[in-house]
């Protein structure tokens, strides 16, 4: 299995759970926040989806400016967004070469450092896992009790 295949498999082992959680959020709960200072459920879900896409797009093209670009999206249905951005992100990840993983990205304007693409993509995974944990809390507090494990392999 190539480095790219391994990373895509790793991504999907977590993203498929994220999507399963997003699919439990009904439109009537899009504005739900567990605390007054929390992000609304819709904002948290789109933040997860758009962020990893931006990480992957930056990693593929080696252009740090892509990371800070705002995504203009007209779709409002979370389930459709999850499907679309999972596929778009997967396609970007599948197009990575071994050379792409080794490239050093100059992200000093964003993160204050130059970061190898492989490490940058690990940051994307850590970010997704962190926010996926928050989604578990949101959907449980929305009344869902039949929840997936934190990761799906195979």
CSV table of C-alpha atoms in Angstrom, one decimal:
chain,number,residue,atom,x,y,z
A,1,UNK,CA,0.0,0.0,0.0
A,2,UNK,CA,1.4,3.4,-0.9
A,3,UNK,CA,1.8,6.3,1.5
A,4,UNK,CA,-1.1,8.0,-0.2
A,5,UNK,CA,-3.4,5.0,0.1
A,6,UNK,CA,-2.5,4.6,3.8
A,7,UNK,CA,-3.2,8.3,4.5
A,8,UNK,CA,-6.6,8.2,2.6
A,9,UNK,CA,-7.5,5.0,4.5
A,10,UNK,CA,-6.6,6.8,7.8
A,11,UNK,CA,-8.6,9.9,6.8
A,12,UNK,CA,-11.7,7.9,5.9
A,13,UNK,CA,-11.5,5.8,9.1
A,14,UNK,CA,-12.2,9.0,11.0
A,15,UNK,CA,-14.1,11.0,8.4
A,16,UNK,CA,-16.7,8.3,7.9
A,17,UNK,CA,-17.5,8.6,11.7
A,18,UNK,CA,-17.6,12.4,11.3
A,19,UNK,CA,-20.1,12.0,8.5
A,20,UNK,CA,-22.2,9.6,10.5
A,21,UNK,CA,-22.4,12.1,13.3
A,22,UNK,CA,-23.3,15.0,10.9
A,23,UNK,CA,-26.0,12.9,9.4
A,24,UNK,CA,-27.7,12.7,12.8
A,25,UNK,CA,-28.0,16.5,13.0
A,26,UNK,CA,-31.5,17.5,11.9
A,27,UNK,CA,-32.1,20.9,10.4
A,28,UNK,CA,-34.1,21.9,13.5
A,29,UNK,CA,-30.8,21.5,15.5
A,30,UNK,CA,-28.5,23.4,13.2
A,31,UNK,CA,-28.4,26.3,15.7
A,32,UNK,CA,-27.9,24.0,18.7
A,33,UNK,CA,-25.0,25.0,21.1
A,34,UNK,CA,-24.2,23.0,24.2
A,35,UNK,CA,-23.0,26.2,25.9
A,36,UNK,CA,-23.6,29.9,25.1
A,37,UNK,CA,-20.0,30.2,24.0
A,38,UNK,CA,-20.0,27.1,21.8
A,39,UNK,CA,-20.2,27.1,18.0
A,40,UNK,CA,-23.6,26.2,16.6
A,41,UNK,CA,-23.8,22.6,15.3
A,42,UNK,CA,-24.0,23.7,11.7
A,43,UNK,CA,-20.9,26.0,12.1
A,44,UNK,CA,-19.0,23.2,13.8
A,45,UNK,CA,-19.8,20.7,11.1
A,46,UNK,CA,-19.0,23.1,8.2
A,47,UNK,CA,-15.8,24.1,10.0
A,48,UNK,CA,-14.7,20.4,10.1
A,49,UNK,CA,-15.6,19.8,6.5
A,50,UNK,CA,-14.1,23.0,5.0
A,51,UNK,CA,-11.0,23.0,7.1
A,52,UNK,CA,-9.8,19.5,6.0
A,53,UNK,CA,-10.5,20.4,2.4
A,54,UNK,CA,-8.4,23.5,2.8
A,55,UNK,CA,-5.6,21.5,4.4
A,56,UNK,CA,-5.7,19.0,1.6
A,57,UNK,CA,-5.9,21.6,-1.1
A,58,UNK,CA,-2.9,23.5,0.3
A,59,UNK,CA,-1.0,20.2,0.6
A,60,UNK,CA,-1.7,19.2,-3.0
A,61,UNK,CA,-0.9,22.5,-4.6
A,62,UNK,CA,1.9,23.7,-2.2
A,63,UNK,CA,0.2,27.2,-2.0
A,64,UNK,CA,-0.3,28.5,1.6
A,65,UNK,CA,-2.7,31.2,0.3
A,66,UNK,CA,-5.2,28.4,-0.4
A,67,UNK,CA,-5.4,27.7,3.3
A,68,UNK,CA,-6.7,31.1,4.2
A,69,UNK,CA,-9.2,31.5,1.3
A,70,UNK,CA,-12.8,31.6,2.4
A,71,UNK,CA,-15.0,28.9,0.9
A,72,UNK,CA,-18.1,30.4,-0.7
A,73,UNK,CA,-20.8,27.6,-0.5
A,74,UNK,CA,-24.5,27.9,-1.4
A,75,UNK,CA,-25.5,24.5,-0.2
A,76,UNK,CA,-27.0,24.6,3.3
A,77,UNK,CA,-27.9,20.9,3.9
A,78,UNK,CA,-25.3,19.4,6.2
A,79,UNK,CA,-25.7,15.9,4.9
A,80,UNK,CA,-25.1,17.0,1.3
A,81,UNK,CA,-22.1,19.2,2.4
A,82,UNK,CA,-20.6,16.2,4.2
A,83,UNK,CA,-20.9,14.0,1.2
A,84,UNK,CA,-19.5,16.7,-1.2
A,85,UNK,CA,-16.6,17.8,0.9
A,86,UNK,CA,-15.6,14.3,1.9
A,87,UNK,CA,-15.4,13.3,-1.8
A,88,UNK,CA,-13.6,16.5,-2.8
A,89,UNK,CA,-11.1,16.1,0.0
A,90,UNK,CA,-10.6,12.4,-0.8
A,91,UNK,CA,-9.9,13.2,-4.4
A,92,UNK,CA,-7.2,15.7,-3.4
A,93,UNK,CA,-5.6,13.3,-1.0
A,94,UNK,CA,-5.7,10.5,-3.6
A,95,UNK,CA,-3.8,12.8,-6.0
A,96,UNK,CA,-0.9,13.3,-3.6
A,97,UNK,CA,2.5,11.9,-4.6
A,98,UNK,CA,5.4,10.8,-2.3
A,99,UNK,CA,7.1,14.1,-3.4
A,100,UNK,CA,4.0,16.0,-2.2
A,101,UNK,CA,4.3,14.5,1.2
A,102,UNK,CA,8.0,15.5,1.4
A,103,UNK,CA,7.4,19.1,0.3
A,104,UNK,CA,8.0,21.8,2.9
A,105,UNK,CA,5.2,24.4,3.0
A,106,UNK,CA,6.0,27.9,4.0
A,107,UNK,CA,3.2,28.5,6.5
A,108,UNK,CA,4.9,31.2,8.6
A,109,UNK,CA,2.1,33.7,8.0
A,110,UNK,CA,-0.5,31.2,9.3
A,111,UNK,CA,1.3,29.0,11.8
A,112,UNK,CA,4.6,30.8,12.2
A,113,UNK,CA,6.7,28.0,10.7
A,114,UNK,CA,7.7,26.1,7.6
A,115,UNK,CA,6.0,22.7,7.9
A,116,UNK,CA,6.5,19.5,5.9
A,117,UNK,CA,3.3,18.4,4.1
A,118,UNK,CA,3.2,15.1,5.9
A,119,UNK,CA,3.2,17.0,9.2
A,120,UNK,CA,0.6,19.5,7.9
A,121,UNK,CA,-1.7,16.6,7.0
A,122,UNK,CA,-1.3,15.1,10.4
A,123,UNK,CA,-2.3,18.5,11.9
A,124,UNK,CA,-5.4,18.2,9.7
A,125,UNK,CA,-6.2,14.8,11.1
A,126,UNK,CA,-5.6,16.0,14.7
A,127,UNK,CA,-8.0,18.9,14.0
A,128,UNK,CA,-10.7,16.6,12.6
A,129,UNK,CA,-10.4,14.2,15.5
A,130,UNK,CA,-10.6,17.0,18.1
A,131,UNK,CA,-13.7,18.5,16.6
A,132,UNK,CA,-15.3,15.1,15.9
A,133,UNK,CA,-15.1,14.6,19.7
A,134,UNK,CA,-17.1,17.8,20.1
A,135,UNK,CA,-19.7,16.5,17.6
A,136,UNK,CA,-20.2,13.4,19.8
A,137,UNK,CA,-21.2,15.7,22.7
A,138,UNK,CA,-23.5,17.7,20.4
A,139,UNK,CA,-25.4,14.8,19.0
A,140,UNK,CA,-25.7,13.0,22.3
A,141,UNK,CA,-27.2,16.2,23.8
A,142,UNK,CA,-29.6,16.3,20.9
A,143,UNK,CA,-30.9,13.0,22.2
A,144,UNK,CA,-29.0,10.4,20.1
A,145,UNK,CA,-27.8,7.4,22.0
A,146,UNK,CA,-26.9,5.0,19.1
A,147,UNK,CA,-23.5,6.4,18.3
A,148,UNK,CA,-20.6,5.0,16.4
A,149,UNK,CA,-17.2,4.2,17.8
A,150,UNK,CA,-14.7,7.0,17.3
A,151,UNK,CA,-13.1,5.3,14.3
A,152,UNK,CA,-14.2,2.8,11.6
A,153,UNK,CA,-11.7,0.5,10.1
A,154,UNK,CA,-12.1,-1.9,7.2
